[in-house]
C-alpha positions as semicolon CSV with decimal commas, in nm:
position;residue;x (nm);y (nm);z (nm)
1;M;-2,329;-0,885;1,114
2;S;-2,416;-1,220;1,036
3;S;-2,094;-1,458;0,920
4;P;-2,165;-1,468;0,549
5;A;-2,190;-1,077;0,502
6;R;-1,909;-1,031;0,763
7;F;-1,678;-1,273;0,542
8;G;-1,880;-1,150;0,208
9;T;-1,515;-1,023;0,067
10;L;-1,356;-1,342;0,140
11;F;-1,630;-1,519;-0,035
12;G;-1,619;-1,323;-0,309
13;L;-1,225;-1,333;-0,371
14;A;-1,275;-1,770;-0,374
15;A;-1,566;-1,699;-0,633
16;I;-1,359;-1,501;-0,837
17;M;-1,091;-1,749;-0,848
18;A;-1,325;-2,041;-0,900
19;A;-1,500;-1,863;-1,194
20;F;-1,112;-1,750;-1,388
21;A;-1,005;-2,138;-1,308
22;I;-1,331;-2,260;-1,498
23;L;-1,285;-2,004;-1,774
24;S;-0,902;-2,056;-1,808
25;P;-0,798;-2,354;-1,648
26;D;-0,491;-2,420;-1,835
27;S;-0,376;-2,126;-1,758
28;F;-0,510;-1,927;-1,450
29;A;-0,542;-2,242;-1,207
30;K;-0,169;-2,320;-1,259
31;A;0,042;-2,356;-0,942
32;S;0,272;-2,132;-1,099
33;N;0,011;-1,856;-1,179
34;L;-0,114;-1,843;-0,858
35;V;0,241;-1,818;-0,706
36;N;0,279;-1,554;-0,964
37;I;-0,029;-1,382;-0,843
38;T;0,135;-1,350;-0,434
39;Q;0,428;-1,203;-0,643
40;Q;0,235;-0,953;-0,823
41;S;0,025;-0,830;-0,520
42;S;0,322;-0,791;-0,262
43;L;0,432;-0,434;-0,361
44;L;0,054;-0,313;-0,398
45;A;-0,018;-0,457;-0,035
46;I;0,253;-0,288;0,137
47;V;0,165;0,045;0,000
48;A;-0,212;-0,010;0,112
49;L;-0,107;-0,126;0,419
50;G;0,078;0,206;0,444
51;A;-0,266;0,336;0,359
52;T;-0,430;0,179;0,634
53;Y;-0,256;0,344;0,916
54;V;-0,398;0,651;0,818
55;M;-0,739;0,531;0,713
56;V;-0,747;0,414;1,087
57;L;-0,706;0,766;1,202
58;S;-1,002;0,872;0,938
59;E;-0,767;1,045;0,698
60;F;-0,615;1,019;0,336
61;D;-0,279;1,059;0,230
62;L;-0,264;1,106;-0,124
63;S;0,161;1,137;-0,168
64;V;0,231;0,761;-0,149
65;G;0,256;0,755;-0,516
66;A;0,485;1,053;-0,502
67;V;0,680;0,889;-0,213
68;V;0,714;0,523;-0,396
69;S;0,879;0,743;-0,709
70;W;1,075;0,919;-0,508
71;A;1,222;0,656;-0,320
72;A;1,333;0,470;-0,621
73;I;1,467;0,758;-0,776
74;L;1,674;0,900;-0,444
75;C;1,792;0,502;-0,396
76;V;1,957;0,488;-0,755
77;S;2,084;0,852;-0,736
78;L;2,267;0,770;-0,432
79;F;2,403;0,435;-0,578
80;K;2,519;0,657;-0,880
81;L;2,729;0,883;-0,574
82;G;2,892;0,560;-0,473
83;W;2,707;0,536;-0,134
84;G;2,691;0,186;-0,020
85;M;2,359;-0,004;0,056
86;P;2,304;0,006;0,440
87;E;2,330;0,407;0,430
88;T;2,153;0,413;0,090
89;I;1,850;0,252;0,234
90;A;1,879;0,426;0,586
91;L;1,848;0,785;0,372
92;T;1,576;0,674;0,170
93;L;1,354;0,505;0,436
94;A;1,404;0,805;0,683
95;S;1,322;1,085;0,374
96;S;1,012;0,885;0,288
97;A;0,885;0,885;0,655
98;A;0,990;1,229;0,698
99;V;0,781;1,320;0,400
100;G;0,442;1,141;0,612
101;C;0,570;1,330;0,899
102;V;0,530;1,653;0,755
103;N;0,186;1,552;0,630
104;G;0,064;1,452;0,973
105;Y;0,172;1,781;1,122
106;F;0,002;1,990;0,869
107;V;-0,322;1,789;0,957
108;S;-0,280;1,740;1,319
109;R;-0,106;2,081;1,421
110;L;-0,221;2,346;1,134
111;R;-0,537;2,162;1,097
112;V;-0,481;2,140;0,694
113;P;-0,758;1,868;0,549
114;S;-0,548;1,581;0,491
115;F;-0,663;1,606;0,134
116;I;-0,518;1,938;0,049
117;A;-0,226;1,871;0,233
118;T;-0,119;1,523;0,118
119;L;-0,179;1,620;-0,238
120;A;0,047;1,960;-0,203
121;I;0,301;1,773;0,000
122;G;0,304;1,463;-0,239
123;T;0,324;1,755;-0,588
124;I;0,643;1,893;-0,410
125;V;0,794;1,536;-0,351
126;G;0,713;1,486;-0,725
127;G;0,845;1,777;-0,848
128;A;1,160;1,698;-0,643
129;T;1,180;1,357;-0,788
130;F;1,163;1,506;-1,175
131;W;1,475;1,722;-1,046
132;I;1,689;1,500;-0,932
133;S;1,643;1,274;-1,223
134;D;1,573;1,520;-1,494
135;G;1,305;1,360;-1,584
136;A;1,473;1,021;-1,706
137;T;1,462;0,672;-1,574
138;L;1,792;0,582;-1,382
139;F;2,009;0,274;-1,484
140;G;2,333;0,160;-1,356
141;N;2,542;0,097;-1,040
142;I;2,300;-0,098;-0,846
143;P;2,450;-0,366;-0,612
144;I;2,354;-0,703;-0,699
145;A;2,301;-0,764;-0,341
146;F;2,077;-0,475;-0,332
147;R;1,875;-0,626;-0,644
148;D;1,861;-0,956;-0,443
149;R;1,639;-0,784;-0,165
150;G;1,356;-0,799;-0,435
151;R;1,396;-1,061;-0,632
152;G;1,430;-1,479;-0,635
153;T;1,268;-1,716;-0,407
154;L;1,331;-1,814;-0,084
155;A;1,214;-2,164;0,029
156;G;1,001;-2,145;-0,315
157;I;0,805;-1,851;-0,216
158;P;0,912;-1,526;-0,409
159;V;1,105;-1,271;-0,215
160;P;0,841;-0,995;-0,270
161;T;0,569;-1,228;-0,100
162;I;0,765;-1,262;0,173
163;W;0,806;-0,887;0,221
164;A;0,427;-0,855;0,188
165;I;0,334;-1,123;0,465
166;A;0,602;-0,969;0,735
167;M;0,443;-0,599;0,658
168;T;0,137;-0,776;0,707
169;L;0,201;-0,936;1,039
170;L;0,433;-0,606;1,130
171;S;0,083;-0,393;1,098
172;I;-0,143;-0,599;1,249
173;F;0,091;-0,592;1,563
174;V;0,109;-0,249;1,559
175;L;-0,293;-0,161;1,477
176;D;-0,394;-0,445;1,720
177;Y;-0,176;-0,472;2,014
178;T;-0,009;-0,172;2,074
179;E;-0,085;0,150;2,253
180;A;-0,011;0,354;1,929
181;G;-0,233;0,159;1,747
182;R;-0,529;0,188;1,980
183;R;-0,451;0,552;1,989
184;M;-0,513;0,580;1,617
185;A;-0,834;0,399;1,630
186;A;-0,951;0,649;1,890
187;I;-0,861;0,915;1,689
188;G;-1,014;0,774;1,387
189;G;-1,312;0,690;1,571
190;N;-1,404;0,997;1,745
191;R;-1,147;1,287;1,720
192;E;-1,276;1,478;1,993
193;A;-1,367;1,221;2,259
194;A;-0,952;1,127;2,213
195;R;-0,829;1,446;2,261
196;L;-1,061;1,476;2,576
197;T;-0,905;1,142;2,695
198;G;-0,582;1,249;2,689
199;V;-0,459;1,071;2,380
200;P;-0,151;1,252;2,247
201;M;-0,343;1,395;1,886
202;I;-0,035;1,564;1,724
203;S;0,255;1,257;1,799
204;T;0,014;0,991;1,713
205;T;-0,125;1,162;1,402
206;V;0,226;1,224;1,298
207;L;0,294;0,845;1,352
208;G;0,016;0,708;1,156
209;F;0,136;0,922;0,829
210;G;0,491;0,868;0,899
211;A;0,410;0,503;0,874
212;C;0,234;0,528;0,599
213;T;0,461;0,653;0,338
214;L;0,764;0,470;0,514
215;F;0,594;0,168;0,360
216;A;0,581;0,351;0,055
217;G;0,929;0,395;0,087
218;V;0,996;0,053;0,103
219;V;0,799;-0,011;-0,204
220;G;1,042;0,201;-0,406
221;L;1,334;0,018;-0,294
222;L;1,182;-0,338;-0,366
223;L;1,045;-0,207;-0,702
224;T;1,426;-0,061;-0,794
225;A;1,567;-0,402;-0,718
226;R;1,306;-0,539;-0,861
227;L;1,344;-0,391;-1,183
228;G;1,696;-0,273;-1,185
229;S;1,592;0,080;-1,219
230;A;1,404;0,369;-1,110
231;Q;1,139;0,613;-1,278
232;P;1,025;0,918;-1,184
233;T;0,689;0,795;-1,242
234;G;0,724;0,438;-1,123
235;G;0,500;0,495;-0,820
236;N;0,191;0,673;-0,981
237;G;0,017;0,375;-1,031
238;F;-0,013;0,263;-0,662
239;L;-0,226;0,569;-0,540
240;L;-0,590;0,475;-0,628
241;Q;-0,567;0,066;-0,615
242;A;-0,388;0,109;-0,287
243;Y;-0,710;0,284;-0,162
244;A;-0,962;0,041;-0,340
245;A;-0,710;-0,277;-0,164
246;A;-0,777;-0,082;0,207
247;F;-1,154;-0,005;0,114
248;L;-1,200;-0,367;0,026
249;G;-1,027;-0,470;0,286
250;M;-1,272;-0,250;0,523
251;T;-1,526;-0,486;0,448
252;A;-1,378;-0,775;0,563
253;F;-1,330;-0,926;0,871
254;R;-1,414;-0,606;1,082
255;G;-1,764;-0,473;0,934
256;G;-1,625;-0,156;0,819
257;D;-1,265;-0,083;1,029
258;A;-0,981;-0,043;0,858
259;N;-0,751;-0,345;0,918
260;A;-0,440;-0,535;0,770
261;L;-0,505;-0,827;0,720
262;G;-0,836;-0,714;0,504
263;T;-0,632;-0,477;0,314
264;L;-0,395;-0,762;0,221
265;L;-0,700;-0,954;0,083
266;G;-0,826;-0,683;-0,112
267;A;-0,475;-0,643;-0,273
268;V;-0,517;-1,008;-0,362
269;I;-0,877;-0,931;-0,475
270;I;-0,756;-0,663;-0,727
271;T;-0,481;-0,822;-0,841
272;V;-0,638;-1,164;-0,913
273;V;-0,918;-0,989;-1,138
274;A;-0,601;-0,792;-1,303
275;N;-0,448;-1,141;-1,377
276;G;-0,744;-1,315;-1,475
277;L;-0,882;-1,069;-1,687
278;T;-0,532;-1,041;-1,889
279;I;-0,550;-1,410;-1,937
280;L;-0,875;-1,398;-2,113
281;G;-0,760;-1,125;-2,299
282;V;-1,004;-0,840;-2,148
283;P;-0,872;-0,511;-2,252
284;N;-0,746;-0,269;-1,939
285;Y;-1,026;-0,035;-1,964
286;L;-1,320;-0,359;-1,915
287;Q;-1,085;-0,458;-1,622
288;D;-1,102;-0,089;-1,455
289;I;-1,537;-0,121;-1,512
290;L;-1,513;-0,460;-1,359
291;T;-1,302;-0,414;-1,059
292;G;-1,513;-0,091;-0,972
293;M;-1,820;-0,309;-1,015
294;I;-1,605;-0,583;-0,756
295;I;-1,563;-0,280;-0,522
296;L;-1,969;-0,164;-0,517
297;A;-2,056;-0,512;-0,472
298;A;-1,800;-0,547;-0,167
299;V;-1,956;-0,253;-0,017
300;L;-2,310;-0,373;-0,085
301;V;-2,270;-0,696;0,067
302;R;-2,126;-0,504;0,406
303;N;-2,460;-0,271;0,435
304;L;-2,668;-0,566;0,313
305;G;-2,500;-0,760;0,646
306;G;-2,540;-0,461;0,853
307;K;-2,913;-0,410;0,826
308;A;-2,966;-0,815;0,870
């Protein structure tokens, strides 16, 4: 693939930002807004990074939005029961990862299609979330030290942005430089060949799905820290946007392969579009239409590049 096509998504982001800067130089192009964009994209990026693990396996996990909501509600519920911060965070993350492990077991051991398995498990998790919250937004008893984990700045950089960068670096390391990452890629590339060469199919698949929902759990905690509350539907908006970001990332840098750096770029593109269109006063329904068009354009760039 030629370089211009290979980096078409990156060039596309530059063109989008230039267009918004021209159309709204007094608002979009301000340094404070650009910093705000990094913060707005951070939580989406982390969920999308989790989705990248299962996309490397050539699978999907539709439970991520439900797990974000679950983690937020469970966290506040435990604080209300008087739990301390370390044990609350540990149990919340462990339960979030457990959801993915169950998903991975159903997919790899019981051969349930990932679309069906994760949709069913996500529905169960969503029901449990409404059960423990009574369908209400939960407030109160959230320690200040916990809220600081999702707010403020460090060296002028928003704390959520730092989390997104850290999770991206972690994902790059795991997926590109560890045996587990290579095994996931082998399964995603050719499942039967991976099996025949001795790749542990079940444990590797469970690990990928577990990482996916673990990242969703992290976002649930950060969202709670940032808002100071938890909603039983707070994670619903992440599902489609996370996979859109991961898919956009597949058109960048790797020419069709899921990758962590590309996913981060995809999340930034989606956030930039939403931010710029909001500043311009574009209605939400038109934002959805334009976002879809951008995704299609990215696919066309990749396909045309592949034929070059």
